[in-house]
PDB file of C-alpha atoms in Angstrom:
ATOM      1  CA  MET A   1     117.869 105.762 105.350  1.00  0.00           C
ATOM      2  CA  THR A   2     118.032 101.748 104.599  1.00  0.00           C
ATOM      3  CA  ILE A   3     119.691  99.624 106.924  1.00  0.00           C
ATOM      4  CA  ALA A   4     122.400  98.092 105.301  1.00  0.00           C
ATOM      5  CA  VAL A   5     124.654  94.778 105.901  1.00  0.00           C
ATOM      6  CA  GLY A   6     127.439  96.003 108.968  1.00  0.00           C
ATOM      7  CA  ASP A   7     125.278  98.841 110.625  1.00  0.00           C
ATOM      8  CA  THR A   8     124.113  97.660 114.031  1.00  0.00           C
ATOM      9  CA  LEU A   9     120.668  97.606 115.115  1.00  0.00           C
ATOM     10  CA  PRO A  10     118.581  99.985 116.380  1.00  0.00           C
ATOM     11  CA  ALA A  11     117.944  99.194 120.377  1.00  0.00           C
ATOM     12  CA  ILE A  12     114.059  99.235 119.507  1.00  0.00           C
ATOM     13  CA  THR A  13     111.393  98.005 122.089  1.00  0.00           C
ATOM     14  CA  LEU A  14     108.586  95.655 120.802  1.00  0.00           C
ATOM     15  CA  LYS A  15     105.744  93.066 122.303  1.00  0.00           C
ATOM     16  CA  THR A  16     105.447  89.790 122.387  1.00  0.00           C
ATOM     17  CA  ASN A  17     102.928  87.725 124.388  1.00  0.00           C
ATOM     18  CA  GLY A  18     104.574  86.090 127.101  1.00  0.00           C
ATOM     19  CA  ALA A  19     103.488  83.724 129.719  1.00  0.00           C
ATOM     20  CA  LYS A  20     100.346  86.814 131.296  1.00  0.00           C
ATOM     21  CA  GLY A  21     100.346  88.445 128.387  1.00  0.00           C
ATOM     22  CA  PRO A  22     102.413  90.822 126.179  1.00  0.00           C
ATOM     23  CA  GLU A  23     105.044  91.820 127.901  1.00  0.00           C
ATOM     24  CA  ASP A  24     108.341  94.416 126.447  1.00  0.00           C
ATOM     25  CA  LEU A  25     110.655  92.917 124.278  1.00  0.00           C
ATOM     26  CA  ASN A  26     114.064  95.079 123.094  1.00  0.00           C
ATOM     27  CA  THR A  27     115.571  94.395 120.467  1.00  0.00           C
ATOM     28  CA  GLY A  28     118.497  94.974 121.748  1.00  0.00           C
ATOM     29  CA  ASP A  29     118.594  92.810 123.957  1.00  0.00           C
ATOM     30  CA  PHE A  30     117.489  90.039 121.547  1.00  0.00           C
ATOM     31  CA  PHE A  31     120.504  90.294 119.175  1.00  0.00           C
ATOM     32  CA  LYS A  32     122.284  91.275 121.519  1.00  0.00           C
ATOM     33  CA  GLY A  33     125.131  88.048 121.632  1.00  0.00           C
ATOM     34  CA  ARG A  34     123.741  86.126 119.648  1.00  0.00           C
ATOM     35  CA  LYS A  35     123.344  85.214 115.954  1.00  0.00           C
ATOM     36  CA  VAL A  36     119.759  85.452 115.013  1.00  0.00           C
ATOM     37  CA  VAL A  37     116.877  85.297 111.559  1.00  0.00           C
ATOM     38  CA  LEU A  38     114.724  87.820 111.362  1.00  0.00           C
ATOM     39  CA  PHE A  39     111.711  87.919 108.724  1.00  0.00           C
ATOM     40  CA  ALA A  40     109.765  91.284 108.394  1.00  0.00           C
ATOM     41  CA  VAL A  41     105.947  91.123 106.736  1.00  0.00           C
ATOM     42  CA  PRO A  42     103.681  93.280 105.929  1.00  0.00           C
ATOM     43  CA  GLY A  43     100.733  91.563 107.974  1.00  0.00           C
ATOM     44  CA  ALA A  44     100.197  88.804 109.942  1.00  0.00           C
ATOM     45  CA  PHE A  45      97.349  87.589 108.063  1.00  0.00           C
ATOM     46  CA  THR A  46      97.115  87.693 105.063  1.00  0.00           C
ATOM     47  CA  PRO A  47      97.193  85.654 102.163  1.00  0.00           C
ATOM     48  CA  GLY A  48     101.752  85.988 101.382  1.00  0.00           C
ATOM     49  CA  CYS A  49     101.653  86.170 104.622  1.00  0.00           C
ATOM     50  CA  SER A  50     100.112  83.422 105.881  1.00  0.00           C
ATOM     51  CA  ASN A  51     100.277  80.616 102.380  1.00  0.00           C
ATOM     52  CA  THR A  52     103.871  81.129 101.687  1.00  0.00           C
ATOM     53  CA  HIS A  53     106.753  83.054 103.922  1.00  0.00           C
ATOM     54  CA  MET A  54     105.850  81.603 107.368  1.00  0.00           C
ATOM     55  CA  PRO A  55     105.081  78.220 106.566  1.00  0.00           C
ATOM     56  CA  GLY A  56     108.696  79.012 104.775  1.00  0.00           C
ATOM     57  CA  PHE A  57     109.989  79.531 107.982  1.00  0.00           C
ATOM     58  CA  VAL A  58     107.336  77.380 109.824  1.00  0.00           C
ATOM     59  CA  VAL A  59     109.000  74.411 107.776  1.00  0.00           C
ATOM     60  CA  ASN A  60     113.054  75.279 107.490  1.00  0.00           C
ATOM     61  CA  ALA A  61     112.804  75.924 111.544  1.00  0.00           C
ATOM     62  CA  ASP A  62     114.189  73.487 112.885  1.00  0.00           C
ATOM     63  CA  ALA A  63     117.117  73.910 110.112  1.00  0.00           C
ATOM     64  CA  ILE A  64     118.008  77.676 110.672  1.00  0.00           C
ATOM     65  CA  LEU A  65     117.590  77.076 114.272  1.00  0.00           C
ATOM     66  CA  GLU A  66     120.672  73.975 113.632  1.00  0.00           C
ATOM     67  CA  LYS A  67     122.665  77.216 112.708  1.00  0.00           C
ATOM     68  CA  VAL A  68     121.476  80.440 114.432  1.00  0.00           C
ATOM     69  CA  ASP A  69     120.052  80.940 118.718  1.00  0.00           C
ATOM     70  CA  ALA A  70     116.311  82.048 117.248  1.00  0.00           C
ATOM     71  CA  ILE A  71     114.095  83.197 115.007  1.00  0.00           C
ATOM     72  CA  GLY A  72     112.197  86.376 114.869  1.00  0.00           C
ATOM     73  CA  CYS A  73     109.194  87.509 113.121  1.00  0.00           C
ATOM     74  CA  MET A  74     107.937  90.902 113.177  1.00  0.00           C
ATOM     75  CA  ALA A  75     104.801  92.794 112.018  1.00  0.00           C
ATOM     76  CA  VAL A  76     102.897  96.042 112.468  1.00  0.00           C
ATOM     77  CA  ASN A  77     100.117  93.891 114.238  1.00  0.00           C
ATOM     78  CA  ASP A  78      99.251  94.021 117.643  1.00  0.00           C
ATOM     79  CA  ALA A  79     101.105  90.854 120.028  1.00  0.00           C
ATOM     80  CA  PHE A  80      97.311  89.427 120.876  1.00  0.00           C
ATOM     81  CA  VAL A  81      97.681  89.444 116.545  1.00  0.00           C
ATOM     82  CA  MET A  82     100.566  88.138 116.635  1.00  0.00           C
ATOM     83  CA  ASP A  83      99.254  85.561 118.880  1.00  0.00           C
ATOM     84  CA  ALA A  84      96.992  84.185 117.057  1.00  0.00           C
ATOM     85  CA  TRP A  85      99.179  83.361 114.396  1.00  0.00           C
ATOM     86  CA  GLN A  86     101.913  81.974 115.782  1.00  0.00           C
ATOM     87  CA  LYS A  87      99.323  79.161 117.048  1.00  0.00           C
ATOM     88  CA  ASP A  88      97.492  79.530 113.256  1.00  0.00           C
ATOM     89  CA  GLN A  89     100.765  78.487 111.459  1.00  0.00           C
ATOM     90  CA  ASN A  90     102.232  75.773 114.572  1.00  0.00           C
ATOM     91  CA  ALA A  91     104.976  78.275 114.579  1.00  0.00           C
ATOM     92  CA  GLU A  92     105.974  78.188 118.041  1.00  0.00           C
ATOM     93  CA  GLN A  93     109.692  77.685 116.929  1.00  0.00           C
ATOM     94  CA  ILE A  94     109.405  81.741 116.103  1.00  0.00           C
ATOM     95  CA  THR A  95     109.540  84.376 118.181  1.00  0.00           C
ATOM     96  CA  MET A  96     107.030  86.168 117.410  1.00  0.00           C
ATOM     97  CA  LEU A  97     107.436  90.116 117.408  1.00  0.00           C
ATOM     98  CA  ALA A  98     104.462  92.636 117.395  1.00  0.00           C
ATOM     99  CA  ASP A  99     105.948  96.014 115.935  1.00  0.00           C
ATOM    100  CA  GLY A 100     102.317  98.134 116.307  1.00  0.00           C
ATOM    101  CA  ASN A 101     104.087 101.155 115.752  1.00  0.00           C
ATOM    102  CA  ALA A 102     105.692 100.644 113.453  1.00  0.00           C
ATOM    103  CA  ASP A 103     108.866 101.889 115.320  1.00  0.00           C
ATOM    104  CA  PHE A 104     111.220  99.089 113.985  1.00  0.00           C
ATOM    105  CA  ALA A 105     110.502  99.221 110.826  1.00  0.00           C
ATOM    106  CA  ARG A 106     110.889 102.680 111.169  1.00  0.00           C
ATOM    107  CA  ALA A 107     114.089 102.284 112.691  1.00  0.00           C
ATOM    108  CA  LEU A 108     115.734 100.609 109.644  1.00  0.00           C
ATOM    109  CA  GLY A 109     114.316 102.264 106.777  1.00  0.00           C
ATOM    110  CA  LEU A 110     112.195  99.048 105.786  1.00  0.00           C
ATOM    111  CA  GLU A 111     108.467 100.966 106.866  1.00  0.00           C
ATOM    112  CA  LEU A 112     105.712  99.982 103.585  1.00  0.00           C
ATOM    113  CA  ASP A 113     102.856 102.713 102.732  1.00  0.00           C
ATOM    114  CA  ALA A 114      99.620 100.368 102.591  1.00  0.00           C
ATOM    115  CA  THR A 115      97.541 103.256 103.315  1.00  0.00           C
ATOM    116  CA  GLY A 116      96.714 103.086  99.362  1.00  0.00           C
ATOM    117  CA  GLY A 117      94.609  99.966 100.735  1.00  0.00           C
ATOM    118  CA  SER A 118      93.623 100.811 104.053  1.00  0.00           C
ATOM    119  CA  MET A 119      96.039  98.895 106.412  1.00  0.00           C
ATOM    120  CA  GLY A 120      98.658 102.361 107.486  1.00  0.00           C
ATOM    121  CA  ILE A 121     102.059 102.265 107.774  1.00  0.00           C
ATOM    122  CA  ARG A 122     103.460  98.479 107.619  1.00  0.00           C
ATOM    123  CA  SER A 123     106.424  96.877 107.328  1.00  0.00           C
ATOM    124  CA  LYS A 124     107.992  95.660 103.824  1.00  0.00           C
ATOM    125  CA  ARG A 125     109.184  92.079 103.659  1.00  0.00           C
ATOM    126  CA  PHE A 126     113.036  91.513 104.114  1.00  0.00           C
ATOM    127  CA  ALA A 127     114.793  88.846 106.022  1.00  0.00           C
ATOM    128  CA  LEU A 128     117.533  89.477 107.458  1.00  0.00           C
ATOM    129  CA  ILE A 129     120.091  87.927 109.550  1.00  0.00           C
ATOM    130  CA  ALA A 130     122.113  90.063 112.183  1.00  0.00           C
ATOM    131  CA  GLU A 131     125.266  88.297 114.468  1.00  0.00           C
ATOM    132  CA  ASP A 132     125.030  89.935 118.075  1.00  0.00           C
ATOM    133  CA  GLY A 133     123.366  93.258 116.303  1.00  0.00           C
ATOM    134  CA  VAL A 134     125.375  94.033 113.737  1.00  0.00           C
ATOM    135  CA  VAL A 135     123.796  93.209 110.058  1.00  0.00           C
ATOM    136  CA  THR A 136     125.382  90.217 107.866  1.00  0.00           C
ATOM    137  CA  TYR A 137     123.070  89.757 105.192  1.00  0.00           C
ATOM    138  CA  LEU A 138     119.782  91.584 104.657  1.00  0.00           C
ATOM    139  CA  GLY A 139     116.861  91.132 101.908  1.00  0.00           C
ATOM    140  CA  VAL A 140     114.219  93.118 100.674  1.00  0.00           C
ATOM    141  CA  ASP A 141     111.936  91.957  98.586  1.00  0.00           C
ATOM    142  CA  GLU A 142     109.396  94.228  96.925  1.00  0.00           C
ATOM    143  CA  LYS A 143     107.319  91.686  94.927  1.00  0.00           C
ATOM    144  CA  GLY A 144     107.274  87.408  96.154  1.00  0.00           C
ATOM    145  CA  VAL A 145     108.890  86.456  98.429  1.00  0.00           C
ATOM    146  CA  ASP A 146     112.314  85.500  96.738  1.00  0.00           C
ATOM    147  CA  LYS A 147     114.893  87.456  99.552  1.00  0.00           C
ATOM    148  CA  SER A 148     112.880  87.398 101.957  1.00  0.00           C
ATOM    149  CA  SER A 149     112.119  83.148 102.309  1.00  0.00           C
ATOM    150  CA  ALA A 150     113.265  80.863 104.869  1.00  0.00           C
ATOM    151  CA  GLU A 151     114.977  78.404 101.710  1.00  0.00           C
ATOM    152  CA  THR A 152     117.057  81.989 101.260  1.00  0.00           C
ATOM    153  CA  VAL A 153     117.813  82.837 104.097  1.00  0.00           C
ATOM    154  CA  LEU A 154     119.266  79.096 104.785  1.00  0.00           C
ATOM    155  CA  ALA A 155     121.190  79.248 101.755  1.00  0.00           C
ATOM    156  CA  GLN A 156     123.094  82.300 103.840  1.00  0.00           C
ATOM    157  CA  LEU A 157     124.136  80.548 107.274  1.00  0.00           C
TER     158      LEU A 157
END
């Protein structure tokens, strides 16, 4: 079942890159007591994600961060790839969340079977707003980047 507005986000351990390399990050702790925007992409360095989705959040990061405590970007990639993509995209204001085994994507009901393209299980393209871990907005894109774009999220804040 797919997570919905009003649901509490599950507590899953993801990876993020810290000063000494990959570190555990529990989603329960990340969202607790804060207002957070999370957007997810099918894969770091993929064309739609690198050319359209991420750049919108980079350009609008200051405006979004005036209204929330943090912006997270999740992909089913490892922490090293997410770190390299963060640097490539000049996305220092965004917390990169590596869901290497798609555990969080599955727990949200937002996994994407990309095995036909030899990409395994990925995350659907989505964005959500959560307040103290409770979803207040969820936009899932089957095609394009409309419901999960930075501009759409900003309009929801």
